[in-house]
């Protein structure tokens, strides 16, 4: 299933990068939906190429019934991100992989943080796949809108976080 999301944030890319890779922000984002941050690692400096690994548990109460049958009351999600070196205008590309423990579901995407005036545009394009025979397509179809909503919630939370945590 194709995954697309776009949002604008009234802050420069370097600030959005700082927030999207801040452990306290990630913890707060996870908790805002009833989840828990299990671990977070960042390897490398923010002004160069770097990577992150985030592991969190999330409740499944908002998932479609089909998905809940397979995963239970919560899921453990591992998110790997490889951030590019900033371009001359500060724009960045992030290669993202998200896996769900105990579920045959993988998200692969490219997120672009693009300088737009004094702010940023965050574009995400990717795919949601499931390797489960027969039901894989249905699981991916059910998961795709939820993943899109989660990405939009992250951007909404980032907007609030940036307003309440100035540089």
mmCIF file with all atom_site columns, N, CA and C in Angstrom, residues 3 5-11 13 15-33 37 40 50 52-54 56 58 62 77 79-81 83 94 96-98 107 109-113 121-125 145-163 165:
data_model
loop_
_atom_site.group_PDB
_atom_site.id
_atom_site.type_symbol
_atom_site.label_atom_id
_atom_site.label_alt_id
_atom_site.label_comp_id
_atom_site.label_asym_id
_atom_site.label_entity_id
_atom_site.label_seq_id
_atom_site.pdbx_PDB_ins_code
_atom_site.Cartn_x
_atom_site.Cartn_y
_atom_site.Cartn_z
_atom_site.occupancy
_atom_site.B_iso_or_equiv
_atom_site.pdbx_formal_charge
_atom_site.auth_seq_id
_atom_site.auth_comp_id
_atom_site.auth_asym_id
_atom_site.auth_atom_id
_atom_site.pdbx_PDB_model_num
ATOM 1   N N  . UNK A 1 3   ? 1.942  5.013  0.852  1.00 0.00 ? 3   UNK A N  1
ATOM 2   C CA . UNK A 1 3   ? 1.814  5.875  2.015  1.00 0.00 ? 3   UNK A CA 1
ATOM 3   C C  . UNK A 1 3   ? 2.328  7.249  1.627  1.00 0.00 ? 3   UNK A C  1
ATOM 4   N N  . UNK A 1 5   ? 2.210  11.490 3.071  1.00 0.00 ? 5   UNK A N  1
ATOM 5   C CA . UNK A 1 5   ? 1.778  12.499 4.034  1.00 0.00 ? 5   UNK A CA 1
ATOM 6   C C  . UNK A 1 5   ? 2.640  13.738 3.834  1.00 0.00 ? 5   UNK A C  1
ATOM 7   N N  . UNK A 1 6   ? 2.019  14.897 3.988  1.00 0.00 ? 6   UNK A N  1
ATOM 8   C CA . UNK A 1 6   ? 2.727  16.168 3.883  1.00 0.00 ? 6   UNK A CA 1
ATOM 9   C C  . UNK A 1 6   ? 2.196  17.095 4.964  1.00 0.00 ? 6   UNK A C  1
ATOM 10  N N  . UNK A 1 7   ? 3.095  17.824 5.566  1.00 0.00 ? 7   UNK A N  1
ATOM 11  C CA . UNK A 1 7   ? 2.694  18.827 6.548  1.00 0.00 ? 7   UNK A CA 1
ATOM 12  C C  . UNK A 1 7   ? 3.698  19.969 6.515  1.00 0.00 ? 7   UNK A C  1
ATOM 13  N N  . UNK A 1 8   ? 3.268  21.112 6.978  1.00 0.00 ? 8   UNK A N  1
ATOM 14  C CA . UNK A 1 8   ? 4.142  22.275 7.064  1.00 0.00 ? 8   UNK A CA 1
ATOM 15  C C  . UNK A 1 8   ? 4.318  22.657 8.522  1.00 0.00 ? 8   UNK A C  1
ATOM 16  N N  . UNK A 1 9   ? 5.526  23.050 8.857  1.00 0.00 ? 9   UNK A N  1
ATOM 17  C CA . UNK A 1 9   ? 5.829  23.522 10.207 1.00 0.00 ? 9   UNK A CA 1
ATOM 18  C C  . UNK A 1 9   ? 6.488  24.897 10.086 1.00 0.00 ? 9   UNK A C  1
ATOM 19  N N  . UNK A 1 10  ? 6.066  25.848 10.899 1.00 0.00 ? 10  UNK A N  1
ATOM 20  C CA . UNK A 1 10  ? 6.600  27.213 10.785 1.00 0.00 ? 10  UNK A CA 1
ATOM 21  C C  . UNK A 1 10  ? 7.953  27.391 11.482 1.00 0.00 ? 10  UNK A C  1
ATOM 22  N N  . UNK A 1 11  ? 8.831  26.424 11.302 1.00 0.00 ? 11  UNK A N  1
ATOM 23  C CA . UNK A 1 11  ? 10.158 26.458 11.918 1.00 0.00 ? 11  UNK A CA 1
ATOM 24  C C  . UNK A 1 11  ? 11.168 25.936 10.907 1.00 0.00 ? 11  UNK A C  1
ATOM 25  N N  . UNK A 1 13  ? 14.263 23.855 9.147  1.00 0.00 ? 13  UNK A N  1
ATOM 26  C CA . UNK A 1 13  ? 14.558 22.418 9.131  1.00 0.00 ? 13  UNK A CA 1
ATOM 27  C C  . UNK A 1 13  ? 15.464 22.017 10.290 1.00 0.00 ? 13  UNK A C  1
ATOM 28  N N  . UNK A 1 15  ? 15.624 23.119 13.281 1.00 0.00 ? 15  UNK A N  1
ATOM 29  C CA . UNK A 1 15  ? 14.842 23.004 14.519 1.00 0.00 ? 15  UNK A CA 1
ATOM 30  C C  . UNK A 1 15  ? 13.929 21.773 14.461 1.00 0.00 ? 15  UNK A C  1
ATOM 31  N N  . UNK A 1 16  ? 13.335 21.517 13.312 1.00 0.00 ? 16  UNK A N  1
ATOM 32  C CA . UNK A 1 16  ? 12.488 20.337 13.159 1.00 0.00 ? 16  UNK A CA 1
ATOM 33  C C  . UNK A 1 16  ? 13.331 19.074 13.351 1.00 0.00 ? 16  UNK A C  1
ATOM 34  N N  . UNK A 1 17  ? 14.537 19.072 12.795 1.00 0.00 ? 17  UNK A N  1
ATOM 35  C CA . UNK A 1 17  ? 15.451 17.943 12.977 1.00 0.00 ? 17  UNK A CA 1
ATOM 36  C C  . UNK A 1 17  ? 15.760 17.739 14.452 1.00 0.00 ? 17  UNK A C  1
ATOM 37  N N  . UNK A 1 18  ? 16.072 18.830 15.148 1.00 0.00 ? 18  UNK A N  1
ATOM 38  C CA . UNK A 1 18  ? 16.361 18.736 16.584 1.00 0.00 ? 18  UNK A CA 1
ATOM 39  C C  . UNK A 1 18  ? 15.192 18.102 17.335 1.00 0.00 ? 18  UNK A C  1
ATOM 40  N N  . UNK A 1 19  ? 13.982 18.546 17.008 1.00 0.00 ? 19  UNK A N  1
ATOM 41  C CA . UNK A 1 19  ? 12.804 18.035 17.717 1.00 0.00 ? 19  UNK A CA 1
ATOM 42  C C  . UNK A 1 19  ? 12.522 16.586 17.345 1.00 0.00 ? 19  UNK A C  1
ATOM 43  N N  . UNK A 1 20  ? 12.515 16.253 16.059 1.00 0.00 ? 20  UNK A N  1
ATOM 44  C CA . UNK A 1 20  ? 12.209 14.890 15.631 1.00 0.00 ? 20  UNK A CA 1
ATOM 45  C C  . UNK A 1 20  ? 13.209 13.871 16.175 1.00 0.00 ? 20  UNK A C  1
ATOM 46  N N  . UNK A 1 21  ? 14.389 14.332 16.605 1.00 0.00 ? 21  UNK A N  1
ATOM 47  C CA . UNK A 1 21  ? 15.408 13.413 17.110 1.00 0.00 ? 21  UNK A CA 1
ATOM 48  C C  . UNK A 1 21  ? 15.717 13.662 18.587 1.00 0.00 ? 21  UNK A C  1
ATOM 49  N N  . UNK A 1 22  ? 14.814 14.327 19.279 1.00 0.00 ? 22  UNK A N  1
ATOM 50  C CA . UNK A 1 22  ? 14.970 14.613 20.700 1.00 0.00 ? 22  UNK A CA 1
ATOM 51  C C  . UNK A 1 22  ? 14.267 13.530 21.524 1.00 0.00 ? 22  UNK A C  1
ATOM 52  N N  . UNK A 1 23  ? 15.001 12.887 22.417 1.00 0.00 ? 23  UNK A N  1
ATOM 53  C CA . UNK A 1 23  ? 14.430 11.786 23.197 1.00 0.00 ? 23  UNK A CA 1
ATOM 54  C C  . UNK A 1 23  ? 13.214 12.217 24.009 1.00 0.00 ? 23  UNK A C  1
ATOM 55  N N  . UNK A 1 24  ? 13.260 13.409 24.594 1.00 0.00 ? 24  UNK A N  1
ATOM 56  C CA . UNK A 1 24  ? 12.113 13.881 25.377 1.00 0.00 ? 24  UNK A CA 1
ATOM 57  C C  . UNK A 1 24  ? 10.881 14.091 24.493 1.00 0.00 ? 24  UNK A C  1
ATOM 58  N N  . UNK A 1 25  ? 11.081 14.612 23.286 1.00 0.00 ? 25  UNK A N  1
ATOM 59  C CA . UNK A 1 25  ? 9.964  14.777 22.350 1.00 0.00 ? 25  UNK A CA 1
ATOM 60  C C  . UNK A 1 25  ? 9.396  13.420 21.948 1.00 0.00 ? 25  UNK A C  1
ATOM 61  N N  . UNK A 1 26  ? 10.254 12.482 21.636 1.00 0.00 ? 26  UNK A N  1
ATOM 62  C CA . UNK A 1 26  ? 9.797  11.148 21.226 1.00 0.00 ? 26  UNK A CA 1
ATOM 63  C C  . UNK A 1 26  ? 9.037  10.478 22.362 1.00 0.00 ? 26  UNK A C  1
ATOM 64  N N  . UNK A 1 27  ? 9.534  10.618 23.577 1.00 0.00 ? 27  UNK A N  1
ATOM 65  C CA . UNK A 1 27  ? 8.835  10.069 24.748 1.00 0.00 ? 27  UNK A CA 1
ATOM 66  C C  . UNK A 1 27  ? 7.452  10.722 24.887 1.00 0.00 ? 27  UNK A C  1
ATOM 67  N N  . UNK A 1 28  ? 7.420  12.046 24.787 1.00 0.00 ? 28  UNK A N  1
ATOM 68  C CA . UNK A 1 28  ? 6.167  12.779 24.916 1.00 0.00 ? 28  UNK A CA 1
ATOM 69  C C  . UNK A 1 28  ? 5.178  12.379 23.809 1.00 0.00 ? 28  UNK A C  1
ATOM 70  N N  . UNK A 1 29  ? 5.673  12.232 22.586 1.00 0.00 ? 29  UNK A N  1
ATOM 71  C CA . UNK A 1 29  ? 4.811  11.814 21.467 1.00 0.00 ? 29  UNK A CA 1
ATOM 72  C C  . UNK A 1 29  ? 4.225  10.436 21.712 1.00 0.00 ? 29  UNK A C  1
ATOM 73  N N  . UNK A 1 30  ? 5.069  9.528  22.194 1.00 0.00 ? 30  UNK A N  1
ATOM 74  C CA . UNK A 1 30  ? 4.609  8.162  22.478 1.00 0.00 ? 30  UNK A CA 1
ATOM 75  C C  . UNK A 1 30  ? 3.547  8.175  23.572 1.00 0.00 ? 30  UNK A C  1
ATOM 76  N N  . UNK A 1 31  ? 3.804  8.921  24.632 1.00 0.00 ? 31  UNK A N  1
ATOM 77  C CA . UNK A 1 31  ? 2.869  8.981  25.757 1.00 0.00 ? 31  UNK A CA 1
ATOM 78  C C  . UNK A 1 31  ? 1.569  9.685  25.393 1.00 0.00 ? 31  UNK A C  1
ATOM 79  N N  . UNK A 1 32  ? 1.618  10.609 24.437 1.00 0.00 ? 32  UNK A N  1
ATOM 80  C CA . UNK A 1 32  ? 0.406  11.344 24.045 1.00 0.00 ? 32  UNK A CA 1
ATOM 81  C C  . UNK A 1 32  ? -0.657 10.436 23.424 1.00 0.00 ? 32  UNK A C  1
ATOM 82  N N  . UNK A 1 33  ? -0.247 9.261  22.956 1.00 0.00 ? 33  UNK A N  1
ATOM 83  C CA . UNK A 1 33  ? -1.206 8.301  22.392 1.00 0.00 ? 33  UNK A CA 1
ATOM 84  C C  . UNK A 1 33  ? -1.333 7.055  23.259 1.00 0.00 ? 33  UNK A C  1
ATOM 85  N N  . UNK A 1 37  ? 7.939  4.976  25.530 1.00 0.00 ? 37  UNK A N  1
ATOM 86  C CA . UNK A 1 37  ? 9.243  4.876  24.891 1.00 0.00 ? 37  UNK A CA 1
ATOM 87  C C  . UNK A 1 37  ? 10.053 3.819  25.624 1.00 0.00 ? 37  UNK A C  1
ATOM 88  N N  . UNK A 1 40  ? 15.837 4.742  22.980 1.00 0.00 ? 40  UNK A N  1
ATOM 89  C CA . UNK A 1 40  ? 16.163 5.657  21.894 1.00 0.00 ? 40  UNK A CA 1
ATOM 90  C C  . UNK A 1 40  ? 17.675 5.788  21.821 1.00 0.00 ? 40  UNK A C  1
ATOM 91  N N  . UNK A 1 50  ? 23.543 11.034 10.262 1.00 0.00 ? 50  UNK A N  1
ATOM 92  C CA . UNK A 1 50  ? 23.446 10.295 11.517 1.00 0.00 ? 50  UNK A CA 1
ATOM 93  C C  . UNK A 1 50  ? 22.290 9.321  11.419 1.00 0.00 ? 50  UNK A C  1
ATOM 94  N N  . UNK A 1 52  ? 19.185 7.017  13.855 1.00 0.00 ? 52  UNK A N  1
ATOM 95  C CA . UNK A 1 52  ? 18.473 6.845  15.115 1.00 0.00 ? 52  UNK A CA 1
ATOM 96  C C  . UNK A 1 52  ? 17.780 5.483  15.127 1.00 0.00 ? 52  UNK A C  1
ATOM 97  N N  . UNK A 1 53  ? 17.576 4.994  16.340 1.00 0.00 ? 53  UNK A N  1
ATOM 98  C CA . UNK A 1 53  ? 16.785 3.781  16.543 1.00 0.00 ? 53  UNK A CA 1
ATOM 99  C C  . UNK A 1 53  ? 15.852 4.064  17.714 1.00 0.00 ? 53  UNK A C  1
ATOM 100 N N  . UNK A 1 54  ? 14.564 3.945  17.457 1.00 0.00 ? 54  UNK A N  1
ATOM 101 C CA . UNK A 1 54  ? 13.546 4.189  18.473 1.00 0.00 ? 54  UNK A CA 1
ATOM 102 C C  . UNK A 1 54  ? 12.716 2.924  18.633 1.00 0.00 ? 54  UNK A C  1
ATOM 103 N N  . UNK A 1 56  ? 9.345  1.636  20.792 1.00 0.00 ? 56  UNK A N  1
ATOM 104 C CA . UNK A 1 56  ? 8.257  2.069  21.659 1.00 0.00 ? 56  UNK A CA 1
ATOM 105 C C  . UNK A 1 56  ? 7.144  1.040  21.658 1.00 0.00 ? 56  UNK A C  1
ATOM 106 N N  . UNK A 1 58  ? 3.008  0.696  21.814 1.00 0.00 ? 58  UNK A N  1
ATOM 107 C CA . UNK A 1 58  ? 1.824  1.498  21.511 1.00 0.00 ? 58  UNK A CA 1
ATOM 108 C C  . UNK A 1 58  ? 0.579  0.651  21.714 1.00 0.00 ? 58  UNK A C  1
ATOM 109 N N  . UNK A 1 62  ? -6.861 1.661  18.755 1.00 0.00 ? 62  UNK A N  1
ATOM 110 C CA . UNK A 1 62  ? -7.326 2.396  17.570 1.00 0.00 ? 62  UNK A CA 1
ATOM 111 C C  . UNK A 1 62  ? -7.126 1.621  16.272 1.00 0.00 ? 62  UNK A C  1
ATOM 112 N N  . UNK A 1 77  ? 7.003  -1.271 18.401 1.00 0.00 ? 77  UNK A N  1
ATOM 113 C CA . UNK A 1 77  ? 7.394  -0.749 17.097 1.00 0.00 ? 77  UNK A CA 1
ATOM 114 C C  . UNK A 1 77  ? 8.859  -0.318 17.167 1.00 0.00 ? 77  UNK A C  1
ATOM 115 N N  . UNK A 1 79  ? 11.687 1.717  15.022 1.00 0.00 ? 79  UNK A N  1
ATOM 116 C CA . UNK A 1 79  ? 11.829 2.672  13.926 1.00 0.00 ? 79  UNK A CA 1
ATOM 117 C C  . UNK A 1 79  ? 13.302 2.991  13.744 1.00 0.00 ? 79  UNK A C  1
ATOM 118 N N  . UNK A 1 80  ? 13.819 2.718  12.549 1.00 0.00 ? 80  UNK A N  1
ATOM 119 C CA . UNK A 1 80  ? 15.202 3.024  12.192 1.00 0.00 ? 80  UNK A CA 1
ATOM 120 C C  . UNK A 1 80  ? 15.198 4.173  11.203 1.00 0.00 ? 80  UNK A C  1
ATOM 121 N N  . UNK A 1 81  ? 16.044 5.162  11.446 1.00 0.00 ? 81  UNK A N  1
ATOM 122 C CA . UNK A 1 81  ? 16.121 6.312  10.561 1.00 0.00 ? 81  UNK A CA 1
ATOM 123 C C  . UNK A 1 81  ? 17.576 6.583  10.207 1.00 0.00 ? 81  UNK A C  1
ATOM 124 N N  . UNK A 1 83  ? 19.550 9.614  8.530  1.00 0.00 ? 83  UNK A N  1
ATOM 125 C CA . UNK A 1 83  ? 19.436 11.023 8.144  1.00 0.00 ? 83  UNK A CA 1
ATOM 126 C C  . UNK A 1 83  ? 20.607 11.419 7.260  1.00 0.00 ? 83  UNK A C  1
ATOM 127 N N  . UNK A 1 94  ? 15.463 11.552 4.982  1.00 0.00 ? 94  UNK A N  1
ATOM 128 C CA . UNK A 1 94  ? 15.533 10.523 6.016  1.00 0.00 ? 94  UNK A CA 1
ATOM 129 C C  . UNK A 1 94  ? 14.999 9.220  5.429  1.00 0.00 ? 94  UNK A C  1
ATOM 130 N N  . UNK A 1 96  ? 13.608 5.732  6.270  1.00 0.00 ? 96  UNK A N  1
ATOM 131 C CA . UNK A 1 96  ? 12.912 5.263  7.463  1.00 0.00 ? 96  UNK A CA 1
ATOM 132 C C  . UNK A 1 96  ? 12.415 3.840  7.261  1.00 0.00 ? 96  UNK A C  1
ATOM 133 N N  . UNK A 1 97  ? 12.619 3.001  8.268  1.00 0.00 ? 97  UNK A N  1
ATOM 134 C CA . UNK A 1 97  ? 12.067 1.647  8.276  1.00 0.00 ? 97  UNK A CA 1
ATOM 135 C C  . UNK A 1 97  ? 11.403 1.428  9.620  1.00 0.00 ? 97  UNK A C  1
ATOM 136 N N  . UNK A 1 98  ? 10.182 0.937  9.572  1.00 0.00 ? 98  UNK A N  1
ATOM 137 C CA . UNK A 1 98  ? 9.404  0.697  10.782 1.00 0.00 ? 98  UNK A CA 1
ATOM 138 C C  . UNK A 1 98  ? 8.932  -0.744 10.759 1.00 0.00 ? 98  UNK A C  1
ATOM 139 N N  . UNK A 1 107 ? 7.080  -0.962 7.254  1.00 0.00 ? 107 UNK A N  1
ATOM 140 C CA . UNK A 1 107 ? 6.910  0.313  6.562  1.00 0.00 ? 107 UNK A CA 1
ATOM 141 C C  . UNK A 1 107 ? 8.298  0.754  6.131  1.00 0.00 ? 107 UNK A C  1
ATOM 142 N N  . UNK A 1 109 ? 10.008 4.048  4.034  1.00 0.00 ? 109 UNK A N  1
ATOM 143 C CA . UNK A 1 109 ? 9.619  5.360  3.532  1.00 0.00 ? 109 UNK A CA 1
ATOM 144 C C  . UNK A 1 109 ? 10.833 6.267  3.414  1.00 0.00 ? 109 UNK A C  1
ATOM 145 N N  . UNK A 1 110 ? 10.636 7.324  2.668  1.00 0.00 ? 110 UNK A N  1
ATOM 146 C CA . UNK A 1 110 ? 11.596 8.413  2.590  1.00 0.00 ? 110 UNK A CA 1
ATOM 147 C C  . UNK A 1 110 ? 10.869 9.657  3.062  1.00 0.00 ? 110 UNK A C  1
ATOM 148 N N  . UNK A 1 111 ? 11.448 10.309 4.056  1.00 0.00 ? 111 UNK A N  1
ATOM 149 C CA . UNK A 1 111 ? 10.895 11.557 4.570  1.00 0.00 ? 111 UNK A CA 1
ATOM 150 C C  . UNK A 1 111 ? 11.833 12.669 4.124  1.00 0.00 ? 111 UNK A C  1
ATOM 151 N N  . UNK A 1 112 ? 11.245 13.738 3.608  1.00 0.00 ? 112 UNK A N  1
ATOM 152 C CA . UNK A 1 112 ? 12.050 14.883 3.183  1.00 0.00 ? 112 UNK A CA 1
ATOM 153 C C  . UNK A 1 112 ? 11.650 16.081 4.025  1.00 0.00 ? 112 UNK A C  1
ATOM 154 N N  . UNK A 1 113 ? 12.612 16.692 4.662  1.00 0.00 ? 113 UNK A N  1
ATOM 155 C CA . UNK A 1 113 ? 12.409 17.939 5.370  1.00 0.00 ? 113 UNK A CA 1
ATOM 156 C C  . UNK A 1 113 ? 12.955 19.022 4.456  1.00 0.00 ? 113 UNK A C  1
ATOM 157 N N  . UNK A 1 121 ? 8.670  22.094 5.141  1.00 0.00 ? 121 UNK A N  1
ATOM 158 C CA . UNK A 1 121 ? 7.641  21.176 4.669  1.00 0.00 ? 121 UNK A CA 1
ATOM 159 C C  . UNK A 1 121 ? 8.182  19.772 4.895  1.00 0.00 ? 121 UNK A C  1
ATOM 160 N N  . UNK A 1 122 ? 7.357  18.920 5.463  1.00 0.00 ? 122 UNK A N  1
ATOM 161 C CA . UNK A 1 122 ? 7.746  17.536 5.714  1.00 0.00 ? 122 UNK A CA 1
ATOM 162 C C  . UNK A 1 122 ? 6.923  16.663 4.776  1.00 0.00 ? 122 UNK A C  1
ATOM 163 N N  . UNK A 1 123 ? 7.606  16.011 3.850  1.00 0.00 ? 123 UNK A N  1
ATOM 164 C CA . UNK A 1 123 ? 6.966  15.105 2.895  1.00 0.00 ? 123 UNK A CA 1
ATOM 165 C C  . UNK A 1 123 ? 7.401  13.686 3.211  1.00 0.00 ? 123 UNK A C  1
ATOM 166 N N  . UNK A 1 124 ? 6.446  12.779 3.220  1.00 0.00 ? 124 UNK A N  1
ATOM 167 C CA . UNK A 1 124 ? 6.766  11.383 3.457  1.00 0.00 ? 124 UNK A CA 1
ATOM 168 C C  . UNK A 1 124 ? 6.102  10.539 2.373  1.00 0.00 ? 124 UNK A C  1
ATOM 169 N N  . UNK A 1 125 ? 6.889  9.674  1.760  1.00 0.00 ? 125 UNK A N  1
ATOM 170 C CA . UNK A 1 125 ? 6.374  8.721  0.775  1.00 0.00 ? 125 UNK A CA 1
ATOM 171 C C  . UNK A 1 125 ? 6.968  7.367  1.088  1.00 0.00 ? 125 UNK A C  1
ATOM 172 N N  . UNK A 1 145 ? -3.839 3.615  6.771  1.00 0.00 ? 145 UNK A N  1
ATOM 173 C CA . UNK A 1 145 ? -4.410 4.866  7.278  1.00 0.00 ? 145 UNK A CA 1
ATOM 174 C C  . UNK A 1 145 ? -3.986 5.180  8.712  1.00 0.00 ? 145 UNK A C  1
ATOM 175 N N  . UNK A 1 146 ? -3.779 4.150  9.515  1.00 0.00 ? 146 UNK A N  1
ATOM 176 C CA . UNK A 1 146 ? -3.353 4.371  10.896 1.00 0.00 ? 146 UNK A CA 1
ATOM 177 C C  . UNK A 1 146 ? -1.932 4.937  10.942 1.00 0.00 ? 146 UNK A C  1
ATOM 178 N N  . UNK A 1 147 ? -1.072 4.472  10.062 1.00 0.00 ? 147 UNK A N  1
ATOM 179 C CA . UNK A 1 147 ? 0.295  4.980  10.024 1.00 0.00 ? 147 UNK A CA 1
ATOM 180 C C  . UNK A 1 147 ? 0.288  6.421  9.546  1.00 0.00 ? 147 UNK A C  1
ATOM 181 N N  . UNK A 1 148 ? -0.522 6.722  8.539  1.00 0.00 ? 148 UNK A N  1
ATOM 182 C CA . UNK A 1 148 ? -0.672 8.103  8.083  1.00 0.00 ? 148 UNK A CA 1
ATOM 183 C C  . UNK A 1 148 ? -1.154 9.020  9.198  1.00 0.00 ? 148 UNK A C  1
ATOM 184 N N  . UNK A 1 149 ? -2.123 8.563  9.986  1.00 0.00 ? 149 UNK A N  1
ATOM 185 C CA . UNK A 1 149 ? -2.625 9.353  11.116 1.00 0.00 ? 149 UNK A CA 1
ATOM 186 C C  . UNK A 1 149 ? -1.542 9.556  12.153 1.00 0.00 ? 149 UNK A C  1
ATOM 187 N N  . UNK A 1 150 ? -0.749 8.516  12.413 1.00 0.00 ? 150 UNK A N  1
ATOM 188 C CA . UNK A 1 150 ? 0.332  8.626  13.395 1.00 0.00 ? 150 UNK A CA 1
ATOM 189 C C  . UNK A 1 150 ? 1.359  9.667  12.961 1.00 0.00 ? 150 UNK A C  1
ATOM 190 N N  . UNK A 1 151 ? 1.665  9.708  11.668 1.00 0.00 ? 151 UNK A N  1
ATOM 191 C CA . UNK A 1 151 ? 2.622  10.692 11.175 1.00 0.00 ? 151 UNK A CA 1
ATOM 192 C C  . UNK A 1 151 ? 2.057  12.098 11.302 1.00 0.00 ? 151 UNK A C  1
ATOM 193 N N  . UNK A 1 152 ? 0.768  12.267 11.035 1.00 0.00 ? 152 UNK A N  1
ATOM 194 C CA . UNK A 1 152 ? 0.145  13.580 11.198 1.00 0.00 ? 152 UNK A CA 1
ATOM 195 C C  . UNK A 1 152 ? 0.103  13.987 12.666 1.00 0.00 ? 152 UNK A C  1
ATOM 196 N N  . UNK A 1 153 ? -0.133 13.029 13.565 1.00 0.00 ? 153 UNK A N  1
ATOM 197 C CA . UNK A 1 153 ? -0.107 13.331 15.000 1.00 0.00 ? 153 UNK A CA 1
ATOM 198 C C  . UNK A 1 153 ? 1.284  13.778 15.432 1.00 0.00 ? 153 UNK A C  1
ATOM 199 N N  . UNK A 1 154 ? 2.317  13.139 14.887 1.00 0.00 ? 154 UNK A N  1
ATOM 200 C CA . UNK A 1 154 ? 3.686  13.532 15.212 1.00 0.00 ? 154 UNK A CA 1
ATOM 201 C C  . UNK A 1 154 ? 3.922  14.985 14.810 1.00 0.00 ? 154 UNK A C  1
ATOM 202 N N  . UNK A 1 155 ? 3.459  15.377 13.635 1.00 0.00 ? 155 UNK A N  1
ATOM 203 C CA . UNK A 1 155 ? 3.658  16.749 13.171 1.00 0.00 ? 155 UNK A CA 1
ATOM 204 C C  . UNK A 1 155 ? 2.878  17.738 14.024 1.00 0.00 ? 155 UNK A C  1
ATOM 205 N N  . UNK A 1 156 ? 1.671  17.371 14.403 1.00 0.00 ? 156 UNK A N  1
ATOM 206 C CA . UNK A 1 156 ? 0.874  18.242 15.281 1.00 0.00 ? 156 UNK A CA 1
ATOM 207 C C  . UNK A 1 156 ? 1.568  18.392 16.624 1.00 0.00 ? 156 UNK A C  1
ATOM 208 N N  . UNK A 1 157 ? 2.063  17.289 17.151 1.00 0.00 ? 157 UNK A N  1
ATOM 209 C CA . UNK A 1 157 ? 2.770  17.318 18.423 1.00 0.00 ? 157 UNK A CA 1
ATOM 210 C C  . UNK A 1 157 ? 4.059  18.142 18.297 1.00 0.00 ? 157 UNK A C  1
ATOM 211 N N  . UNK A 1 158 ? 4.746  18.020 17.169 1.00 0.00 ? 158 UNK A N  1
ATOM 212 C CA . UNK A 1 158 ? 5.978  18.786 16.940 1.00 0.00 ? 158 UNK A CA 1
ATOM 213 C C  . UNK A 1 158 ? 5.681  20.279 16.914 1.00 0.00 ? 158 UNK A C  1
ATOM 214 N N  . UNK A 1 159 ? 4.596  20.672 16.266 1.00 0.00 ? 159 UNK A N  1
ATOM 215 C CA . UNK A 1 159 ? 4.220  22.091 16.211 1.00 0.00 ? 159 UNK A CA 1
ATOM 216 C C  . UNK A 1 159 ? 4.041  22.636 17.632 1.00 0.00 ? 159 UNK A C  1
ATOM 217 N N  . UNK A 1 160 ? 3.307  21.913 18.456 1.00 0.00 ? 160 UNK A N  1
ATOM 218 C CA . UNK A 1 160 ? 3.080  22.325 19.836 1.00 0.00 ? 160 UNK A CA 1
ATOM 219 C C  . UNK A 1 160 ? 4.405  22.340 20.615 1.00 0.00 ? 160 UNK A C  1
ATOM 220 N N  . UNK A 1 161 ? 5.201  21.304 20.440 1.00 0.00 ? 161 UNK A N  1
ATOM 221 C CA . UNK A 1 161 ? 6.482  21.196 21.144 1.00 0.00 ? 161 UNK A CA 1
ATOM 222 C C  . UNK A 1 161 ? 7.383  22.381 20.798 1.00 0.00 ? 161 UNK A C  1
ATOM 223 N N  . UNK A 1 162 ? 7.454  22.728 19.510 1.00 0.00 ? 162 UNK A N  1
ATOM 224 C CA . UNK A 1 162 ? 8.303  23.826 19.069 1.00 0.00 ? 162 UNK A CA 1
ATOM 225 C C  . UNK A 1 162 ? 7.834  25.164 19.660 1.00 0.00 ? 162 UNK A C  1
ATOM 226 N N  . UNK A 1 163 ? 6.537  25.335 19.776 1.00 0.00 ? 163 UNK A N  1
ATOM 227 C CA . UNK A 1 163 ? 5.993  26.561 20.360 1.00 0.00 ? 163 UNK A CA 1
ATOM 228 C C  . UNK A 1 163 ? 6.316  26.665 21.846 1.00 0.00 ? 163 UNK A C  1
ATOM 229 N N  . UNK A 1 165 ? 8.868  24.965 23.439 1.00 0.00 ? 165 UNK A N  1
ATOM 230 C CA . UNK A 1 165 ? 10.280 24.719 23.737 1.00 0.00 ? 165 UNK A CA 1
ATOM 231 C C  . UNK A 1 165 ? 11.141 25.504 22.730 1.00 0.00 ? 165 UNK A C  1
#
